[in-house]
CSV table of C-alpha atoms in Angstrom, one decimal:
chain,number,residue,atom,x,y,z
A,1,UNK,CA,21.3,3.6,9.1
A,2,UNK,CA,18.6,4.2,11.4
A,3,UNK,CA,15.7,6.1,8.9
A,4,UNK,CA,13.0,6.1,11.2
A,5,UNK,CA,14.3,7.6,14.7
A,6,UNK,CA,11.9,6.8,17.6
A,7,UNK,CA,11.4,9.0,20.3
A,8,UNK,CA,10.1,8.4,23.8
A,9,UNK,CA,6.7,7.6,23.7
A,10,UNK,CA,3.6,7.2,25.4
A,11,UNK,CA,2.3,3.9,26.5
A,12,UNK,CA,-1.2,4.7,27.2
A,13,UNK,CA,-1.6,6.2,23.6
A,14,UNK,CA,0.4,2.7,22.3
A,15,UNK,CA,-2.3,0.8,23.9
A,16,UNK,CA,-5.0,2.5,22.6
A,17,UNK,CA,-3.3,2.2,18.8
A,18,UNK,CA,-3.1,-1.4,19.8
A,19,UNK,CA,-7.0,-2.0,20.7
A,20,UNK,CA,-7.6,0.2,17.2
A,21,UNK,CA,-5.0,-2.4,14.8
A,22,UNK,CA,-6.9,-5.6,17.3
A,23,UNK,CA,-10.2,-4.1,16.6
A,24,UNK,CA,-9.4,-3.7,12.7
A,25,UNK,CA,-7.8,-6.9,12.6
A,26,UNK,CA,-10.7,-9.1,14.8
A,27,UNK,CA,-13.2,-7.4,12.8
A,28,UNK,CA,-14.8,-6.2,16.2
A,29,UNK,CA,-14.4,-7.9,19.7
A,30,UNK,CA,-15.5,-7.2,23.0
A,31,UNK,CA,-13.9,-6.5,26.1
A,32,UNK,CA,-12.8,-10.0,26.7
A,33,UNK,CA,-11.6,-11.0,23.6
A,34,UNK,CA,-9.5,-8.4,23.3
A,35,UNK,CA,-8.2,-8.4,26.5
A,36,UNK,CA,-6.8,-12.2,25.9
A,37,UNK,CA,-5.7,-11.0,23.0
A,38,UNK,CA,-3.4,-7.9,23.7
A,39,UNK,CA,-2.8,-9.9,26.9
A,40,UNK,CA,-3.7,-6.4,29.0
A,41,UNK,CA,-6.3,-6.5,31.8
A,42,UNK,CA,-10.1,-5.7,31.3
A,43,UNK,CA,-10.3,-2.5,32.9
A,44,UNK,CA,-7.5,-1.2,31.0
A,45,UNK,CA,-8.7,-2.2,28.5
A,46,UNK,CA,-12.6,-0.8,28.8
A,47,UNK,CA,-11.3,2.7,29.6
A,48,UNK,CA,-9.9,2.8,26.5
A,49,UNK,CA,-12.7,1.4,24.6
A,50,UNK,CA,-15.4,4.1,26.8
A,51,UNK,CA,-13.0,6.7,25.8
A,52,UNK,CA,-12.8,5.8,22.2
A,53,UNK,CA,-16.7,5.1,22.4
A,54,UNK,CA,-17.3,8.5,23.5
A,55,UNK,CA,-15.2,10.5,20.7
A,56,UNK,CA,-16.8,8.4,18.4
A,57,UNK,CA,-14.2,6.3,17.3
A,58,UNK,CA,-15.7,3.3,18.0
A,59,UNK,CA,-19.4,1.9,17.7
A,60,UNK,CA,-21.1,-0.7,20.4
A,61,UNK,CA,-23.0,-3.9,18.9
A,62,UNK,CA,-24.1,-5.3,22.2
A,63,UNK,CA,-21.2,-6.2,24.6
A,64,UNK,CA,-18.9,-5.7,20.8
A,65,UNK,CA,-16.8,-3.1,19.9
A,66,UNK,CA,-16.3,-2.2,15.8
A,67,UNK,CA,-14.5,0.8,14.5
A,68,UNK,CA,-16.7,3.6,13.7
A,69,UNK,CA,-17.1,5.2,10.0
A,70,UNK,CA,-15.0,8.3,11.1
A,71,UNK,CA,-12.0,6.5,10.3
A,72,UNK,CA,-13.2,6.3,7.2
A,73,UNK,CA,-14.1,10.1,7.2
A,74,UNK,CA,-9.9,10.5,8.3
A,75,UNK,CA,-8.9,8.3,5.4
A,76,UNK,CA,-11.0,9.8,3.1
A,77,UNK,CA,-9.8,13.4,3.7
A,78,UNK,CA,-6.2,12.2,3.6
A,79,UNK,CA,-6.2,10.2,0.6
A,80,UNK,CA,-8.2,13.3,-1.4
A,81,UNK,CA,-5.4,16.1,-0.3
A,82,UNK,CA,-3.0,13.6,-1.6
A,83,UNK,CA,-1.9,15.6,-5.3
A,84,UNK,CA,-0.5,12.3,-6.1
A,85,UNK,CA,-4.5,10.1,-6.0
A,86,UNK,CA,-6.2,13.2,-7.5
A,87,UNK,CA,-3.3,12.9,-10.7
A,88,UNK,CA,-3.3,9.4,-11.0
A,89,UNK,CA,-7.2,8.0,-11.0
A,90,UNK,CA,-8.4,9.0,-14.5
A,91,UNK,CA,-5.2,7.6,-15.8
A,92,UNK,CA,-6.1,4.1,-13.6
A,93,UNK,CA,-9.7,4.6,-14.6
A,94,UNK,CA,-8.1,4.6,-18.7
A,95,UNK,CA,-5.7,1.8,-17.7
A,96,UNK,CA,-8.5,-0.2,-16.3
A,97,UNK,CA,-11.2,0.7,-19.4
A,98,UNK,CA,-8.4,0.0,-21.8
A,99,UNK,CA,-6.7,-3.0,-20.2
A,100,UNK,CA,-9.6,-4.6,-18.8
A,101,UNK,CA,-7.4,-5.3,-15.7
A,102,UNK,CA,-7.5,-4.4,-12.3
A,103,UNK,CA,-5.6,-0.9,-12.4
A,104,UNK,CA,-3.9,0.3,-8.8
A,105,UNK,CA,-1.7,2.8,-7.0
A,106,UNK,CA,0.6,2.5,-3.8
A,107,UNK,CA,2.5,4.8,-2.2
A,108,UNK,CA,5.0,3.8,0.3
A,109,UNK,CA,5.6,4.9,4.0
A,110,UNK,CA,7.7,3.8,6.8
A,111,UNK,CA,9.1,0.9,4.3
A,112,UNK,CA,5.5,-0.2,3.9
A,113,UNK,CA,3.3,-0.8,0.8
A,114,UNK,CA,0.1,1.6,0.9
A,115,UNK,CA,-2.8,0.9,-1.1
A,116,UNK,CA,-4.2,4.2,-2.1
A,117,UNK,CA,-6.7,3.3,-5.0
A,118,UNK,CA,-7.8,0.5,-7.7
A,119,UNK,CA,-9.9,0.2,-10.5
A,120,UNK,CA,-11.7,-2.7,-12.2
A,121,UNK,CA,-11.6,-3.4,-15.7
A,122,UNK,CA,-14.4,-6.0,-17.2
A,123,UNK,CA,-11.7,-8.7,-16.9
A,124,UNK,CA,-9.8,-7.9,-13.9
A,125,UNK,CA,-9.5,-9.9,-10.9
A,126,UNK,CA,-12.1,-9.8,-8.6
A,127,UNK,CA,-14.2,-7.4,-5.8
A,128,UNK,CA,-13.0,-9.8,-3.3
A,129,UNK,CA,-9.2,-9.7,-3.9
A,130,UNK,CA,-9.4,-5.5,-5.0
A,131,UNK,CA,-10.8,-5.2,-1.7
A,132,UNK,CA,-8.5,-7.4,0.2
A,133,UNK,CA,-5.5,-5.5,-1.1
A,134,UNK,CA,-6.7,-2.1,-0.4
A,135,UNK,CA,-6.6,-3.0,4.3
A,136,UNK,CA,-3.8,-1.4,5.3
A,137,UNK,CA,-0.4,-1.9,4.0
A,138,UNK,CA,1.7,-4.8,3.0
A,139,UNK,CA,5.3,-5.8,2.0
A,140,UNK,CA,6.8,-4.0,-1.0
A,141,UNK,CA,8.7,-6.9,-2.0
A,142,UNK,CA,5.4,-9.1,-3.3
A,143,UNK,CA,4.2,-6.7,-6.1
A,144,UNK,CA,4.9,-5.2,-9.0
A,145,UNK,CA,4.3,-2.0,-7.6
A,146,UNK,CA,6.4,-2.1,-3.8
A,147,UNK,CA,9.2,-3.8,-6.5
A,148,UNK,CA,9.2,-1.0,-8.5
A,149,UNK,CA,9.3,1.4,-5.5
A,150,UNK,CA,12.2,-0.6,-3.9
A,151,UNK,CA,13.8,-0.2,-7.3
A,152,UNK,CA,14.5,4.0,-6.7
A,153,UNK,CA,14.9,4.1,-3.5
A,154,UNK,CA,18.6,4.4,-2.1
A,155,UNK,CA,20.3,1.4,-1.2
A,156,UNK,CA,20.7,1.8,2.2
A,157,UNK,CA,16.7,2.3,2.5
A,158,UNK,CA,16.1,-1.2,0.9
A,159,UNK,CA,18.3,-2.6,3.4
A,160,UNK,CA,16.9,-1.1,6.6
A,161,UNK,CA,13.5,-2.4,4.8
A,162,UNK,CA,14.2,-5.5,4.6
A,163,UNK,CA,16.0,-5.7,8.4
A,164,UNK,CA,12.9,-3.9,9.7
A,165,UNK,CA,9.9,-5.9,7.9
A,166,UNK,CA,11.7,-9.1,6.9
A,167,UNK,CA,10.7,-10.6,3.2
A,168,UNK,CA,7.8,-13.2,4.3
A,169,UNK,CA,6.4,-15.0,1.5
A,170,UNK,CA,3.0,-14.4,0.5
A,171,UNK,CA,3.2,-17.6,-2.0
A,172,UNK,CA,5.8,-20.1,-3.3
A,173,UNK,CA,6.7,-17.8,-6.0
A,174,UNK,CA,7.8,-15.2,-3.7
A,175,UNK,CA,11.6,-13.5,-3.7
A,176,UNK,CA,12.4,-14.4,0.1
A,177,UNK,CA,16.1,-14.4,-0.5
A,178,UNK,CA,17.9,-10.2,-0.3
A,179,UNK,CA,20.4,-11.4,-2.9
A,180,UNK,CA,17.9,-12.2,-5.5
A,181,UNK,CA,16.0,-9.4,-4.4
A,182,UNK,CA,18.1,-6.8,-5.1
A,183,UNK,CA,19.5,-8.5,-8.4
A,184,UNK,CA,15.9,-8.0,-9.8
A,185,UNK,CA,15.9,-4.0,-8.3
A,186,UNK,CA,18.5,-3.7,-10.8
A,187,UNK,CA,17.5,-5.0,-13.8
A,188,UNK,CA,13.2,-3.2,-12.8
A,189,UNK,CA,15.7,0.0,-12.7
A,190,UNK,CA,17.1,-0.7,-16.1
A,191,UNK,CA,14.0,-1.7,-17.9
A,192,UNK,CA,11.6,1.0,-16.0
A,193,UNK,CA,9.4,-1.3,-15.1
A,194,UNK,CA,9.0,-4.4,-12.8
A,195,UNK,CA,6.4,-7.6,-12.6
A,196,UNK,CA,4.9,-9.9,-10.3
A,197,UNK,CA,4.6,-13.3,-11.2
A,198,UNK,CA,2.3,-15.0,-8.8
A,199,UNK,CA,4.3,-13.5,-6.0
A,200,UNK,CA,1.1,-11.6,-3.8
A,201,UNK,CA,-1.5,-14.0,-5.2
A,202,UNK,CA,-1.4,-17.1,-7.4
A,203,UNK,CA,-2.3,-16.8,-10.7
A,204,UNK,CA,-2.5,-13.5,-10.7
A,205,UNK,CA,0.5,-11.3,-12.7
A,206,UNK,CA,0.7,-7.6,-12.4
A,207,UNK,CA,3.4,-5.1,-14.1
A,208,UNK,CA,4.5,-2.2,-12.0
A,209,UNK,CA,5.7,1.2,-13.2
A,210,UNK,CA,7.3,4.2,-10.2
A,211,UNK,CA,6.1,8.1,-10.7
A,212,UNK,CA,9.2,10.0,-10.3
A,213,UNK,CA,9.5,13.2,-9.4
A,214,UNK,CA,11.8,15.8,-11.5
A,215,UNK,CA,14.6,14.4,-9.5
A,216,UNK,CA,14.0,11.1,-10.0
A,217,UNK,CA,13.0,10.7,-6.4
A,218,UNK,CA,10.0,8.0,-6.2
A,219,UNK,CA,6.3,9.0,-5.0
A,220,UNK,CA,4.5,5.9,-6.0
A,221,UNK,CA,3.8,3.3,-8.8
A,222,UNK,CA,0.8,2.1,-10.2
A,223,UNK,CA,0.3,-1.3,-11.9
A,224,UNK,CA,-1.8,-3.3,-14.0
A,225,UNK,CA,-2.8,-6.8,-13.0
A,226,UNK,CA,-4.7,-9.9,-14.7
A,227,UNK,CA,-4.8,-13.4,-14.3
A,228,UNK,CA,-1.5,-14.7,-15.5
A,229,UNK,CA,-4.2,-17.3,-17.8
A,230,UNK,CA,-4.8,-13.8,-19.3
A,231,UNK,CA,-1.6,-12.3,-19.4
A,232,UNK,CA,1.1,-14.1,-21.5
A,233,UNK,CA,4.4,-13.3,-21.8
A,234,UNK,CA,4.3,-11.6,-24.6
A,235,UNK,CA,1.8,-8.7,-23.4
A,236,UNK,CA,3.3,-8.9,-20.0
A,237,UNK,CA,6.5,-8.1,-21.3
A,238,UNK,CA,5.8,-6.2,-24.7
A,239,UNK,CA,2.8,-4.4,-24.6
A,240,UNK,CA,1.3,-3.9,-21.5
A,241,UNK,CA,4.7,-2.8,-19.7
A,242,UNK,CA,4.1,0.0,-22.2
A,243,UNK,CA,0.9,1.1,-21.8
A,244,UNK,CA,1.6,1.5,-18.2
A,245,UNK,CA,4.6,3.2,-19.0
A,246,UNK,CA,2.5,5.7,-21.0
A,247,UNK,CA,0.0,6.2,-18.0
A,248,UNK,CA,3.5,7.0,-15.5
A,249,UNK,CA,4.7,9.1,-17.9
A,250,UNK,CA,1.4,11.5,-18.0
A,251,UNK,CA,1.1,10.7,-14.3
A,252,UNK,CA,4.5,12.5,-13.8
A,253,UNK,CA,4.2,15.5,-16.4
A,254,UNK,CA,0.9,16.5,-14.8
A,255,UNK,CA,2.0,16.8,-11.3
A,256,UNK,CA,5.0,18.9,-12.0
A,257,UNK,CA,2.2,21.4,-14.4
A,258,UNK,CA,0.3,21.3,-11.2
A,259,UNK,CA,3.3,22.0,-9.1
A,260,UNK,CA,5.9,23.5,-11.4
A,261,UNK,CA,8.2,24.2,-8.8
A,262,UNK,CA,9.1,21.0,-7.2
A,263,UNK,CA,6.9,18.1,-6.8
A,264,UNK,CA,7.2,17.4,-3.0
A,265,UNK,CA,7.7,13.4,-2.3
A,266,UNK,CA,4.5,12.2,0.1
């Protein structure tokens, strides 16, 4: 099943998406470097950066380009209309207080992991690795969180996930094989919550729990990681599951009071 339909498209925006994702990913460039890069000429590729230049998209350092702050602005706006963030933080900012872990949420979109906030706790993992796990999206297969997503979504979704984006491995402990894969969506369903045992990064663990909407259709998860020297087995599956159980749970009551009609999946 084909969830994502794509229509004809333009070539000339494509480009220009693919000198934004090159800048992002080069952490600036200039007209050179990205032209090897893309493998596009130079003038193609310095009208696109003058025009980006000129909306304000894009900031000059010399003879290098760098994305501009209003990015940032777009993000920003997005992220704070999102009912789903505005629910969920003081519940990660308890979570993280409580926990002393680092406390996140993701949302998924187009079969991709989206990291939409974190907080730290006093013993949570550090500024660095937060940081690094908030660019962009990533695999739902190598957390907690994408696990526990994959978990309620339909079947036929996984699938078309895993043929679309493939399961890389992000370390050795990472599932890689579908089988085993969807053996563990099973048993995160049944036990309402999933973990990650040195699967994004080693020695970190992290336990996952979705929000569900009143039709048990999945918005998002949020999750609670530590360093697995931190987190034996016997908080990582007794008592912290729980508390981030607890923290779903208000997550989801509060958004259908706020929305008592339906809460709309995002």
């Amino acid at each position: 099943m084909e969830y994502y339909a794509y229509m004809r498209t333009l070539k000339t925006v494509e480009t220009t998406l693919d000198i934004i994702e090159a800048l992002q990913e080069l952490d600036g460039a200039g007209v050179s470097e990205l032209a090897s890069h893309l493998d596009l000429s130079k003038g193609g590729v310095y009208n696109h950066l003058a025009t980006l230049h000129e909306r304000e998209y894009l900031v000059k350092d010399g003879a290098e380009y760098r994305l501009s702050h209003r990015f940032f602005n777009l993000g920003h706006t997005v992220k704070h209309r999102t009912d789903l963030y505005n629910i969920a933080k003081p519940e990660l900012e308890h979570l993280a207080e409580f926990t002393g872990g680092h406390a996140g949420l993701i949302i998924e979109e187009f079969g991709k992991a989206i990291y939409l906030h974190r907080e730290i706790g006093n013993q949570g993992v550090s500024e660095e690795f937060s940081a690094r796990r908030l660019e962009g999206s990533d695999h739902l297969h190598v957390s907690s969180c994408g696990k526990a997503i994959l978990a309620h979504l339909p079947l036929e979704y996984v699938e078309w996930i895993v043929e679309t984006h493939g399961l890389p491995a992000k370390t050795p402990d990472t599932i890689t094989d579908v089988d085993s894969l969807l053996v563990e969506l099973v048993e995160i369903r049944e036990q309402g919550y999933a973990i990650s045992d040195e699967e994004a990064v080693q020695g970190i663990r992290a336990i996952g729990v979705p929000i569900l909407d009143t039709d048990d259709n999945v918005l998002g998860a949020i999750a609670v990681s530590r360093p697995k020297s931190q987190l034996p087995d016997e908080l990582a599956y007794g008592l912290l599951p729980q508390l981030v159980i607890e923290a779903a749970n208000i997550i989801e009551v509060n958004l259908v009071t706020q929305n008592p009609s339906q809460v709309i999946r995002y």
